[in-house]
Structure formats: C-alpha cells, structure tokens
mmCIF file of C-alpha atoms and ligand atoms in Angstrom:
data_model
loop_
_atom_site.group_PDB
_atom_site.id
_atom_site.type_symbol
_atom_site.label_atom_id
_atom_site.label_comp_id
_atom_site.label_asym_id
_atom_site.label_seq_id
_atom_site.Cartn_x
_atom_site.Cartn_y
_atom_site.Cartn_z
ATOM 1 C CA MET A 386 -2.986 -13.146 13.721
ATOM 2 C CA LYS A 387 -3.438 -15.946 11.245
ATOM 3 C CA THR A 388 -6.237 -15.322 8.811
ATOM 4 C CA LYS A 389 -7.726 -17.530 6.114
ATOM 5 C CA THR A 390 -5.997 -17.494 2.752
ATOM 6 C CA VAL A 391 -7.732 -15.767 -0.115
ATOM 7 C CA LYS A 392 -6.698 -15.911 -3.750
ATOM 8 C CA ILE A 393 -6.815 -12.657 -5.703
ATOM 9 C CA GLY A 394 -5.913 -13.463 -9.296
ATOM 10 C CA SER A 395 -2.310 -14.679 -9.220
ATOM 11 C CA LYS A 396 -1.713 -13.533 -5.620
ATOM 12 C CA VAL A 397 -2.529 -15.197 -2.325
ATOM 13 C CA ILE A 398 -3.122 -13.182 0.819
ATOM 14 C CA GLY A 399 -3.798 -14.135 4.417
ATOM 15 C CA GLY A 400 -2.676 -17.229 6.295
ATOM 16 C CA GLY A 401 0.710 -15.750 7.111
ATOM 17 C CA ASN A 402 1.610 -14.929 3.503
ATOM 18 C CA PRO A 403 3.663 -11.752 3.012
ATOM 19 C CA ILE A 404 1.687 -8.544 3.389
ATOM 20 C CA LEU A 405 0.918 -7.201 -0.068
ATOM 21 C CA ILE A 406 0.853 -3.584 -1.192
ATOM 22 C CA GLN A 407 -2.153 -2.109 -2.907
ATOM 23 C CA SER A 408 -2.835 1.173 -4.571
ATOM 24 C CA MET A 409 -5.577 2.664 -6.655
ATOM 25 C CA THR A 410 -5.402 4.176 -10.105
ATOM 26 C CA ASN A 411 -6.489 7.782 -10.508
ATOM 27 C CA THR A 412 -6.936 7.649 -14.258
ATOM 28 C CA LYS A 413 -10.395 7.307 -15.750
ATOM 29 C CA THR A 414 -10.856 3.540 -15.909
ATOM 30 C CA GLU A 415 -12.679 4.026 -19.212
ATOM 31 C CA ASP A 416 -9.367 5.350 -20.606
ATOM 32 C CA ILE A 417 -7.767 1.963 -21.113
ATOM 33 C CA ALA A 418 -4.372 3.189 -22.361
ATOM 34 C CA ALA A 419 -3.864 5.630 -19.474
ATOM 35 C CA THR A 420 -5.050 3.125 -16.880
ATOM 36 C CA VAL A 421 -2.838 0.325 -18.211
ATOM 37 C CA ALA A 422 0.163 2.684 -18.303
ATOM 38 C CA GLN A 423 -0.399 3.725 -14.704
ATOM 39 C CA ILE A 424 -0.932 0.154 -13.468
ATOM 40 C CA ASN A 425 2.257 -1.046 -15.144
ATOM 41 C CA LYS A 426 4.226 1.845 -13.688
ATOM 42 C CA LEU A 427 2.877 1.100 -10.222
ATOM 43 C CA ALA A 428 3.561 -2.624 -10.608
ATOM 44 C CA ALA A 429 7.156 -1.887 -11.619
ATOM 45 C CA ALA A 430 7.490 0.222 -8.460
ATOM 46 C CA GLY A 431 6.253 -2.642 -6.263
ATOM 47 C CA CYS A 432 2.467 -2.496 -6.274
ATOM 48 C CA ASP A 433 1.104 -6.037 -5.809
ATOM 49 C CA ILE A 434 -2.615 -5.483 -6.335
ATOM 50 C CA ILE A 435 -4.348 -2.559 -8.025
ATOM 51 C CA ARG A 436 -7.849 -1.197 -7.516
ATOM 52 C CA CYS A 437 -9.724 0.698 -10.194
ATOM 53 C CA ALA A 438 -12.875 2.727 -9.729
ATOM 54 C CA VAL A 439 -15.797 1.379 -11.724
ATOM 55 C CA PRO A 440 -18.347 4.193 -11.805
ATOM 56 C CA THR A 441 -19.837 3.413 -15.228
ATOM 57 C CA MET A 442 -20.701 0.445 -17.391
ATOM 58 C CA GLU A 443 -18.000 1.561 -19.829
ATOM 59 C CA ALA A 444 -15.451 1.324 -16.995
ATOM 60 C CA ALA A 445 -16.661 -2.198 -16.156
ATOM 61 C CA GLU A 446 -16.310 -3.209 -19.805
ATOM 62 C CA ALA A 447 -12.824 -1.659 -20.001
ATOM 63 C CA LEU A 448 -11.621 -4.197 -17.434
ATOM 64 C CA THR A 449 -11.503 -6.949 -20.063
ATOM 65 C CA GLU A 450 -8.873 -5.095 -22.094
ATOM 66 C CA ILE A 451 -7.036 -3.692 -19.060
ATOM 67 C CA LYS A 452 -6.664 -7.198 -17.651
ATOM 68 C CA LYS A 453 -5.029 -8.398 -20.874
ATOM 69 C CA GLN A 454 -2.342 -5.734 -20.627
ATOM 70 C CA VAL A 455 -1.353 -5.906 -16.961
ATOM 71 C CA GLU A 456 0.198 -8.611 -14.811
ATOM 72 C CA ILE A 457 -1.086 -7.745 -11.337
ATOM 73 C CA PRO A 458 -4.584 -8.544 -10.058
ATOM 74 C CA VAL A 459 -7.219 -5.883 -10.668
ATOM 75 C CA VAL A 460 -9.835 -5.078 -8.046
ATOM 76 C CA ALA A 461 -13.013 -3.300 -9.130
ATOM 77 C CA ASP A 462 -14.222 -0.630 -6.754
ATOM 78 C CA ILE A 463 -17.999 -0.306 -6.804
ATOM 79 C CA HIS A 464 -20.365 2.043 -5.098
ATOM 80 C CA PHE A 465 -24.166 2.014 -5.196
ATOM 81 C CA ASP A 466 -24.917 0.139 -8.411
ATOM 82 C CA TYR A 467 -25.032 -3.644 -8.101
ATOM 83 C CA ARG A 468 -25.187 -3.999 -11.888
ATOM 84 C CA LEU A 469 -21.716 -2.464 -12.135
ATOM 85 C CA ALA A 470 -20.430 -5.036 -9.656
ATOM 86 C CA ILE A 471 -21.854 -7.886 -11.701
ATOM 87 C CA ALA A 472 -20.524 -6.401 -14.949
ATOM 88 C CA ALA A 473 -17.056 -5.930 -13.397
ATOM 89 C CA ILE A 474 -17.050 -9.577 -12.366
ATOM 90 C CA GLU A 475 -18.122 -10.634 -15.858
ATOM 91 C CA HIS A 476 -15.344 -8.517 -17.346
ATOM 92 C CA GLY A 477 -12.643 -10.243 -15.378
ATOM 93 C CA ALA A 478 -12.157 -8.331 -12.114
ATOM 94 C CA ASP A 479 -10.017 -10.457 -9.793
ATOM 95 C CA LYS A 480 -11.865 -9.136 -6.758
ATOM 96 C CA ILE A 481 -14.563 -6.600 -6.129
ATOM 97 C CA ARG A 482 -14.764 -4.049 -3.394
ATOM 98 C CA ILE A 483 -18.257 -3.152 -2.269
ATOM 99 C CA ASN A 484 -19.917 -1.637 0.733
ATOM 100 C CA PRO A 485 -23.015 -3.823 0.974
ATOM 101 C CA GLY A 486 -24.611 -0.964 2.883
ATOM 102 C CA ASN A 487 -24.792 1.200 -0.216
ATOM 103 C CA ILE A 488 -25.542 -1.516 -2.774
ATOM 104 C CA GLY A 489 -29.245 -1.557 -1.916
ATOM 105 C CA SER A 490 -31.650 -4.366 -1.124
ATOM 106 C CA ARG A 491 -30.656 -7.802 0.078
ATOM 107 C CA GLU A 492 -31.656 -9.202 -3.312
ATOM 108 C CA ARG A 493 -29.167 -6.920 -5.049
ATOM 109 C CA VAL A 494 -26.363 -7.908 -2.705
ATOM 110 C CA GLN A 495 -27.356 -11.549 -3.275
ATOM 111 C CA ALA A 496 -27.076 -11.047 -7.054
ATOM 112 C CA VAL A 497 -23.537 -9.691 -6.647
ATOM 113 C CA VAL A 498 -22.603 -12.515 -4.279
ATOM 114 C CA ASP A 499 -23.967 -15.111 -6.728
ATOM 115 C CA ALA A 500 -21.880 -13.640 -9.565
ATOM 116 C CA ALA A 501 -18.733 -13.617 -7.405
ATOM 117 C CA LYS A 502 -19.441 -17.159 -6.253
ATOM 118 C CA GLU A 503 -19.860 -18.411 -9.793
ATOM 119 C CA ARG A 504 -16.382 -17.159 -10.713
ATOM 120 C CA GLN A 505 -14.899 -17.727 -7.271
ATOM 121 C CA ILE A 506 -13.590 -14.220 -6.927
ATOM 122 C CA PRO A 507 -13.296 -12.665 -3.487
ATOM 123 C CA ILE A 508 -15.401 -9.791 -2.264
ATOM 124 C CA ARG A 509 -13.818 -7.100 -0.175
ATOM 125 C CA VAL A 510 -16.381 -5.820 2.269
ATOM 126 C CA GLY A 511 -15.491 -2.230 2.912
ATOM 127 C CA VAL A 512 -16.864 -0.152 5.737
ATOM 128 C CA ASN A 513 -15.858 3.412 6.314
ATOM 129 C CA SER A 514 -16.471 5.473 9.444
ATOM 130 C CA GLY A 515 -18.136 8.089 7.248
ATOM 131 C CA SER A 516 -20.761 5.660 6.006
ATOM 132 C CA LEU A 517 -21.773 4.154 9.316
ATOM 133 C CA GLU A 518 -25.495 3.481 9.703
ATOM 134 C CA LYS A 519 -26.811 6.507 11.551
ATOM 135 C CA ASP A 520 -30.014 4.945 12.730
ATOM 136 C CA PHE A 521 -28.577 2.349 15.028
ATOM 137 C CA LEU A 522 -24.795 2.168 15.152
ATOM 138 C CA VAL A 523 -24.048 5.853 15.632
ATOM 139 C CA GLU A 524 -26.856 6.129 18.194
ATOM 140 C CA LYS A 525 -26.045 2.863 19.921
ATOM 141 C CA TYR A 526 -22.424 3.865 20.497
ATOM 142 C CA HIS A 527 -23.139 7.584 20.957
ATOM 143 C CA GLY A 528 -21.235 8.687 17.902
ATOM 144 C CA VAL A 529 -18.876 7.173 15.356
ATOM 145 C CA THR A 530 -16.731 4.667 17.250
ATOM 146 C CA ALA A 531 -14.371 1.776 16.593
ATOM 147 C CA GLU A 532 -16.995 -0.566 18.070
ATOM 148 C CA GLY A 533 -19.618 0.754 15.661
ATOM 149 C CA ILE A 534 -17.349 0.357 12.639
ATOM 150 C CA VAL A 535 -16.540 -3.223 13.648
ATOM 151 C CA GLU A 536 -20.172 -4.131 14.275
ATOM 152 C CA SER A 537 -21.182 -2.647 10.939
ATOM 153 C CA ALA A 538 -18.486 -4.589 9.071
ATOM 154 C CA LEU A 539 -19.221 -7.878 10.815
ATOM 155 C CA ASP A 540 -22.967 -7.484 10.156
ATOM 156 C CA LYS A 541 -22.269 -7.206 6.449
ATOM 157 C CA VAL A 542 -19.840 -10.090 6.498
ATOM 158 C CA LYS A 543 -22.461 -12.228 8.230
ATOM 159 C CA MET A 544 -25.060 -11.234 5.668
ATOM 160 C CA ILE A 545 -22.800 -12.467 2.845
ATOM 161 C CA GLU A 546 -21.827 -15.611 4.759
ATOM 162 C CA ASP A 547 -25.534 -16.315 5.258
ATOM 163 C CA MET A 548 -25.873 -16.063 1.488
ATOM 164 C CA GLY A 549 -23.458 -18.977 1.279
ATOM 165 C CA TYR A 550 -20.208 -17.208 0.443
ATOM 166 C CA ASP A 551 -17.165 -16.721 2.624
ATOM 167 C CA ASN A 552 -14.468 -15.810 0.106
ATOM 168 C CA LEU A 553 -14.118 -12.430 1.756
ATOM 169 C CA VAL A 554 -11.645 -9.742 2.717
ATOM 170 C CA ILE A 555 -12.612 -7.022 5.174
ATOM 171 C CA SER A 556 -11.552 -3.398 5.226
ATOM 172 C CA ILE A 557 -12.591 -1.017 7.943
ATOM 173 C CA LYS A 558 -11.426 2.509 7.611
ATOM 174 C CA SER A 559 -11.412 5.743 9.471
ATOM 175 C CA SER A 560 -9.446 8.916 8.956
ATOM 176 C CA ASP A 561 -9.098 9.046 12.754
ATOM 177 C CA VAL A 562 -5.854 7.124 13.204
ATOM 178 C CA MET A 563 -6.342 5.892 16.764
ATOM 179 C CA MET A 564 -9.964 4.923 16.075
ATOM 180 C CA CYS A 565 -8.744 2.946 13.108
ATOM 181 C CA VAL A 566 -6.111 1.186 15.221
ATOM 182 C CA LYS A 567 -8.678 0.297 17.871
ATOM 183 C CA ALA A 568 -11.141 -0.969 15.268
ATOM 184 C CA HIS A 569 -8.487 -3.295 13.833
ATOM 185 C CA GLU A 570 -7.591 -4.616 17.271
ATOM 186 C CA LEU A 571 -11.266 -5.358 17.925
ATOM 187 C CA ILE A 572 -12.050 -6.944 14.583
ATOM 188 C CA ALA A 573 -8.901 -9.094 14.529
ATOM 189 C CA GLU A 574 -10.240 -10.887 17.605
ATOM 190 C CA LYS A 575 -13.591 -11.550 16.007
ATOM 191 C CA THR A 576 -12.872 -12.741 12.497
ATOM 192 C CA ASP A 577 -10.347 -14.767 10.569
ATOM 193 C CA HIS A 578 -11.083 -13.164 7.216
ATOM 194 C CA PRO A 579 -8.022 -11.363 5.829
ATOM 195 C CA LEU A 580 -7.883 -7.658 6.571
ATOM 196 C CA HIS A 581 -6.964 -4.897 4.162
ATOM 197 C CA VAL A 582 -5.533 -2.077 6.244
ATOM 198 C CA GLY A 583 -5.293 1.609 5.521
ATOM 199 C CA ILE A 584 -5.917 5.014 6.984
ATOM 200 C CA THR A 585 -8.515 6.606 4.775
ATOM 201 C CA GLU A 586 -8.397 10.223 3.627
ATOM 202 C CA ALA A 587 -5.022 10.506 5.317
ATOM 203 C CA GLY A 588 -4.176 13.660 3.426
ATOM 204 C CA THR A 589 -1.385 15.084 1.328
ATOM 205 C CA ILE A 590 2.135 13.678 1.172
ATOM 206 C CA ILE A 591 3.334 14.795 4.604
ATOM 207 C CA SER A 592 0.231 14.318 6.738
ATOM 208 C CA GLY A 593 -0.799 11.223 4.798
ATOM 209 C CA ASN A 594 2.566 9.604 5.299
ATOM 210 C CA ILE A 595 2.739 10.426 8.991
ATOM 211 C CA LYS A 596 -0.792 9.253 9.736
ATOM 212 C CA SER A 597 -0.349 6.102 7.664
ATOM 213 C CA ALA A 598 3.029 5.271 9.156
ATOM 214 C CA ILE A 599 1.700 5.603 12.696
ATOM 215 C CA GLY A 600 -1.601 3.861 12.019
ATOM 216 C CA LEU A 601 -0.241 1.037 9.892
ATOM 217 C CA GLY A 602 2.773 0.721 12.170
ATOM 218 C CA LEU A 603 0.647 0.193 15.254
ATOM 219 C CA ILE A 604 -1.686 -2.226 13.480
ATOM 220 C CA LEU A 605 0.895 -4.268 11.570
ATOM 221 C CA HIS A 606 3.173 -4.470 14.584
ATOM 222 C CA GLN A 607 0.469 -6.468 16.350
ATOM 223 C CA GLY A 608 0.462 -8.984 13.534
ATOM 224 C CA ILE A 609 -2.804 -7.619 12.128
ATOM 225 C CA GLY A 610 -3.249 -6.984 8.409
ATOM 226 C CA ASP A 611 -2.795 -8.903 5.173
ATOM 227 C CA THR A 612 -2.724 -6.148 2.561
ATOM 228 C CA ILE A 613 -2.073 -2.442 2.984
ATOM 229 C CA ARG A 614 -2.614 0.820 1.222
ATOM 230 C CA VAL A 615 -1.096 4.150 2.082
ATOM 231 C CA SER A 616 -3.743 6.613 0.885
ATOM 232 C CA LEU A 617 -2.184 9.860 -0.246
ATOM 233 C CA THR A 618 -3.548 12.874 -2.032
ATOM 234 C CA GLY A 619 -0.801 12.710 -4.603
ATOM 235 C CA ASP A 620 0.788 10.506 -7.218
ATOM 236 C CA PRO A 621 -0.072 6.852 -6.452
ATOM 237 C CA LEU A 622 3.615 6.055 -7.009
ATOM 238 C CA GLU A 623 4.287 7.840 -3.713
ATOM 239 C CA GLU A 624 1.870 5.419 -2.027
ATOM 240 C CA ILE A 625 3.975 2.476 -3.154
ATOM 241 C CA LYS A 626 7.234 4.040 -1.962
ATOM 242 C CA SER A 627 5.703 4.766 1.430
ATOM 243 C CA ALA A 628 4.086 1.343 1.788
ATOM 244 C CA LYS A 629 7.382 -0.381 0.977
ATOM 245 C CA LEU A 630 9.224 1.733 3.500
ATOM 246 C CA ILE A 631 6.645 1.066 6.205
ATOM 247 C CA LEU A 632 6.908 -2.691 5.643
ATOM 248 C CA LYS A 633 10.686 -2.553 5.489
ATOM 249 C CA THR A 634 10.913 -0.444 8.635
ATOM 250 C CA LEU A 635 8.754 -2.933 10.515
ATOM 251 C CA GLY A 636 10.890 -5.803 9.173
ATOM 252 C CA LEU A 637 7.962 -7.259 7.280
ATOM 253 C CA ARG A 638 9.603 -7.006 3.875
ATOM 254 C CA LYS A 639 13.143 -7.479 2.701
ATOM 255 C CA GLY A 640 14.829 -6.071 -0.317
ATOM 256 C CA GLY A 641 15.419 -2.625 -1.679
ATOM 257 C CA ILE A 642 18.024 -0.097 -0.696
ATOM 258 C CA GLU A 643 17.395 1.891 2.454
ATOM 259 C CA VAL A 644 18.765 5.421 2.317
ATOM 260 C CA VAL A 645 19.735 7.156 5.534
ATOM 261 C CA SER A 646 20.902 10.749 5.461
ATOM 262 C CA CYS A 647 22.075 13.199 8.058
ATOM 263 C CA PRO A 648 19.905 16.186 8.961
ATOM 264 C CA THR A 649 22.667 18.644 7.894
ATOM 265 C CA CYS A 650 24.187 21.188 10.241
ATOM 266 C CA GLY A 651 26.583 24.118 10.220
ATOM 267 C CA ARG A 652 29.379 21.841 8.971
ATOM 268 C CA THR A 653 27.578 20.999 5.725
ATOM 269 C CA ARG A 654 29.304 22.486 2.693
ATOM 270 C CA ILE A 655 27.369 20.787 -0.124
ATOM 271 C CA ASP A 656 23.760 20.708 -1.289
ATOM 272 C CA LEU A 657 23.020 17.660 0.797
ATOM 273 C CA ILE A 658 19.251 17.958 0.537
ATOM 274 C CA GLY A 659 19.443 17.837 -3.247
ATOM 275 C CA LEU A 660 22.010 15.054 -3.136
ATOM 276 C CA ALA A 661 19.969 12.900 -0.747
ATOM 277 C CA ASN A 662 16.927 13.213 -3.005
ATOM 278 C CA GLN A 663 18.996 12.303 -6.052
ATOM 279 C CA VAL A 664 20.403 9.264 -4.249
ATOM 280 C CA GLU A 665 16.920 8.170 -3.191
ATOM 281 C CA ASN A 666 15.672 8.309 -6.778
ATOM 282 C CA MET A 667 18.791 6.678 -8.155
ATOM 283 C CA VAL A 668 18.632 3.629 -5.874
ATOM 284 C CA ALA A 669 14.912 3.005 -6.313
ATOM 285 C CA ASP A 670 15.440 0.440 -9.067
ATOM 286 C CA ILE A 671 18.685 -1.143 -7.855
ATOM 287 C CA PRO A 672 17.795 -4.578 -6.445
ATOM 288 C CA LEU A 673 20.122 -4.679 -3.434
ATOM 289 C CA ASP A 674 19.166 -5.194 0.201
ATOM 290 C CA ILE A 675 21.637 -2.769 1.786
ATOM 291 C CA LYS A 676 21.796 0.539 3.621
ATOM 292 C CA VAL A 677 23.235 3.628 1.932
ATOM 293 C CA ALA A 678 24.214 6.706 3.946
ATOM 294 C CA VAL A 679 24.337 10.239 2.599
ATOM 295 C CA MET A 680 26.297 12.447 4.988
ATOM 296 C CA GLY A 681 26.951 16.156 4.929
ATOM 297 C CA CYS A 682 30.571 16.388 6.010
ATOM 298 C CA VAL A 683 33.810 14.469 5.839
ATOM 299 C CA VAL A 684 34.579 15.064 9.528
ATOM 300 C CA ASN A 685 31.730 13.234 11.197
ATOM 301 C CA GLY A 686 30.173 11.620 8.130
ATOM 302 C CA PRO A 687 32.322 8.480 8.025
ATOM 303 C CA GLY A 688 31.746 7.740 11.699
ATOM 304 C CA GLU A 689 28.051 8.476 11.578
ATOM 305 C CA ALA A 690 27.692 6.333 8.435
ATOM 306 C CA LYS A 691 29.284 3.350 10.170
ATOM 307 C CA GLU A 692 26.138 1.254 10.275
ATOM 308 C CA ALA A 693 25.512 1.688 6.576
ATOM 309 C CA ASP A 694 26.993 -0.697 4.043
ATOM 310 C CA ILE A 695 28.129 2.172 1.876
ATOM 311 C CA GLY A 696 27.930 5.926 2.159
ATOM 312 C CA ILE A 697 29.008 9.189 0.714
ATOM 313 C CA ALA A 698 30.133 12.256 2.598
ATOM 314 C CA GLY A 699 30.440 15.696 1.104
ATOM 315 C CA GLY A 700 33.399 17.996 1.692
ATOM 316 C CA ILE A 701 34.522 21.198 0.006
ATOM 317 C CA GLY A 702 34.814 20.395 -3.675
ATOM 318 C CA GLU A 703 35.335 16.709 -3.014
ATOM 319 C CA GLY A 704 33.637 13.890 -1.273
ATOM 320 C CA LEU A 705 34.277 10.486 0.189
ATOM 321 C CA ILE A 706 32.965 7.072 -0.606
ATOM 322 C CA ILE A 707 32.719 5.174 2.661
ATOM 323 C CA LYS A 708 32.337 1.446 3.068
ATOM 324 C CA HIS A 709 31.308 0.120 6.487
ATOM 325 C CA GLY A 710 32.549 3.286 8.175
ATOM 326 C CA GLU A 711 35.976 3.251 6.484
ATOM 327 C CA VAL A 712 37.004 5.773 3.868
ATOM 328 C CA TYR A 713 37.253 3.843 0.637
ATOM 329 C CA LYS A 714 37.889 6.520 -1.956
ATOM 330 C CA LYS A 715 38.055 10.291 -2.483
ATOM 331 C CA VAL A 716 36.248 11.687 -5.534
ATOM 332 C CA PRO A 717 35.500 15.162 -6.912
ATOM 333 C CA GLU A 718 32.167 16.429 -5.561
ATOM 334 C CA SER A 719 30.687 16.497 -9.062
ATOM 335 C CA GLU A 720 31.345 12.741 -9.407
ATOM 336 C CA LEU A 721 30.006 11.695 -6.022
ATOM 337 C CA LEU A 722 26.623 10.511 -7.230
ATOM 338 C CA GLU A 723 27.975 8.683 -10.268
ATOM 339 C CA SER A 724 30.702 7.020 -8.199
ATOM 340 C CA LEU A 725 28.133 5.792 -5.710
ATOM 341 C CA ARG A 726 26.016 4.422 -8.535
ATOM 342 C CA TYR A 727 29.027 2.589 -9.948
ATOM 343 C CA GLU A 728 29.771 1.003 -6.572
ATOM 344 C CA LEU A 729 26.166 -0.111 -6.178
ATOM 345 C CA LEU A 730 25.928 -1.583 -9.659
ATOM 346 C CA HIS A 731 29.122 -3.577 -8.989
ATOM 347 C CA TRP A 732 28.230 -4.380 -5.362
ATOM 348 C CA ASN A 733 28.055 -8.123 -5.768
ATOM 349 C CA GLU A 734 31.451 -8.274 -7.468
ATOM 350 C CA ASN A 735 33.201 -7.216 -4.270
HETATM 351 FE FE1 LIG B 406 26.581 17.729 10.506
HETATM 352 FE FE2 LIG B 406 28.405 16.163 9.373
HETATM 353 FE FE3 LIG B 406 26.687 15.103 11.163
HETATM 354 FE FE4 LIG B 406 25.810 15.850 8.786
HETATM 355 S S1 LIG B 406 27.325 14.228 9.192
HETATM 356 S S2 LIG B 406 24.840 16.320 10.748
HETATM 357 S S3 LIG B 406 27.039 17.625 8.316
HETATM 358 S S4 LIG B 406 28.246 16.648 11.528
#
C-alpha cells in the first residue's frame, strides 16, 4: 500500500521507497562513547535508522554529540515527559517517538508538536496493546483487540493533525502476533501515513525470531510497512541480521550472501554445525548477492547444493568445493573454510 513519504534525517521512507531496518540501542544514551560505538556497529551491519531511549535531560543533551559521530538518523524515544521530547528535538533528534497518550495534557502534546513542526522533524505516534485506554477502548471492544489498537492510534494521529501537523509515522504494536497482523491490515486501509512494523516484546533469540518472522512476513507480504524492527531480547546486532534475512526472504531486499545448510544426518562426518556457523559469520561482510551451501557429506551434498552458486561439502578428512552443483575442487577438511573464503573474495574474477 502506497503511503506518504516522510524524511527522517538523510533517509526517506514511505511512498514505495525500500523498507528500512531499525533497531534500538541498549546502552545508556547518556554514555555518548558507548552509544556512538553501538550505533556505528549496527549501521555497519545494515541498520538504517537507530532509536535511542531518552529518559533524562542528560540523555536528550547527549544527542547533540551522538549525532556528530554517527551517519544514520537518530530517533529519540520519549515516554511521559514532554520536556524531554522538546529537548531531544532541540538537540538534533531526526525524529521523535512518543505515545501521546502518556505525554499528558493536550497543551503538552501541542508543545511537542510545535517544536517538531518548527524543525520539520517527523513524529512517530506509537501505540502499544499494553497501553490501550482502559476506560473506553478496552471496554468498547471487550478486551484488548486489533480494532481497539487501531482506533487508539488513529485518535492520536487525528489529534496531532488537528494541531496542524501531519509529518507522522505510525507504529501499532502487540506481542500477540496475529492481533498485530490484524491491526496492521485494518490500519493500512484507514491511513496513508507510513507504518513502522514490529512485534513487540517478541522474546529471546528463538521465540523473538519466529514471532517476528511470522508477523512481519504476513504483514510485509501484503505490501504493508515502511520500516521494520525485529525486537529481540539479545544483542541488537542480532535484530539487524534477522531483519535483513526477513526482507531478503520476502524478496524485498537484494544483496548479501544467503547461506543454506543441510540439517545433517547419519552420513555427516564433520562438525557441520560449527562449520555452518563459521561460514555464516565469515560471509556477513562480503558484498555478494549469491547463495552459499554448506553440506554435510560428499555423497548427496553436491546434488543437494545444486541451486546454490557455490557450496562446500564435508567428507572424511577432506571436503569439496562445489560450483553450481558441480565438483570444482577437493581440499583438506582443515582448509575448507579458507578455500571457500578465497573463492568468494575472487568471485567476480571468474
Ligand atoms: Fe545428510 Fe549429506 Fe543430505 Fe547433509 S547433504 S542431510 S549429510 S545426505
């Protein structure tokens, strides 16, 4: 669904632009050196936009220096205190994320909107199923529902539009995957503001990845969503890897090596699990758009790796380098990884 375009620092989202990947720092924003280091690491891994918590005035002030030392747009995440939102804007935030429902009176929201308007920075209106207004939306819909989340978000969007500002991005979140999917389907029909999509509180690496892949997959596959975040209880770098893979799997992003590996079986004679993990790490920074297979045996490996551009298959003490399903070279097992790396680094010379 085509949304309006919104400029976030140097990036443009919405309007059919590529879906951008977001993450959030977990350093103390007041610790400028640690925050800058984490942002730059995430940016190098493929993070397009970063969000930092701004829980104190010191954190808001730190944004000025952080902004000087990073390339990607910085979004300030504010809860409760409208003065922090205004300070974050004054200190160079490229966008602010607020839940108008917890900012306080209309006057306070208006003050934040005026500050954002003055600098023309977008506001992300965030509504979370956990913070739904109990008095009317939970009662009206007999519990927390997708309809209630959507109504709550659109109410807040309308409030800001009525204040004369429509440079907005919406995020509606629920940790209930199917409720989240339904809410996105409903809201996409009712607004053309860009949508930031994510499954909130998705969990640790395994459950977070599964819930996010299913939720984001179902939402993005319908053409809904302009930016995404995979929320994981873990290193934010994992969020970037997962987000890239989700986009790549859906065909929404090109580039980067895709690693496929066999599940191992009774024919496996090498430490394939270790090898597959090593390959995955090794290829992360090689800028090729190809498929690499890591197979556990030399009997079926070459055939099963046929669809990959290049693959390795482990035997007893030696392994094969396979190109497009054909055995290309035999190498000692200890040199398998290094030989694959060599082939990848010289890929374009073939
Ligand atoms: Fe088993 Fe070989 Fe197939 Fe891997 S490639 S699952 S080791 S038969």
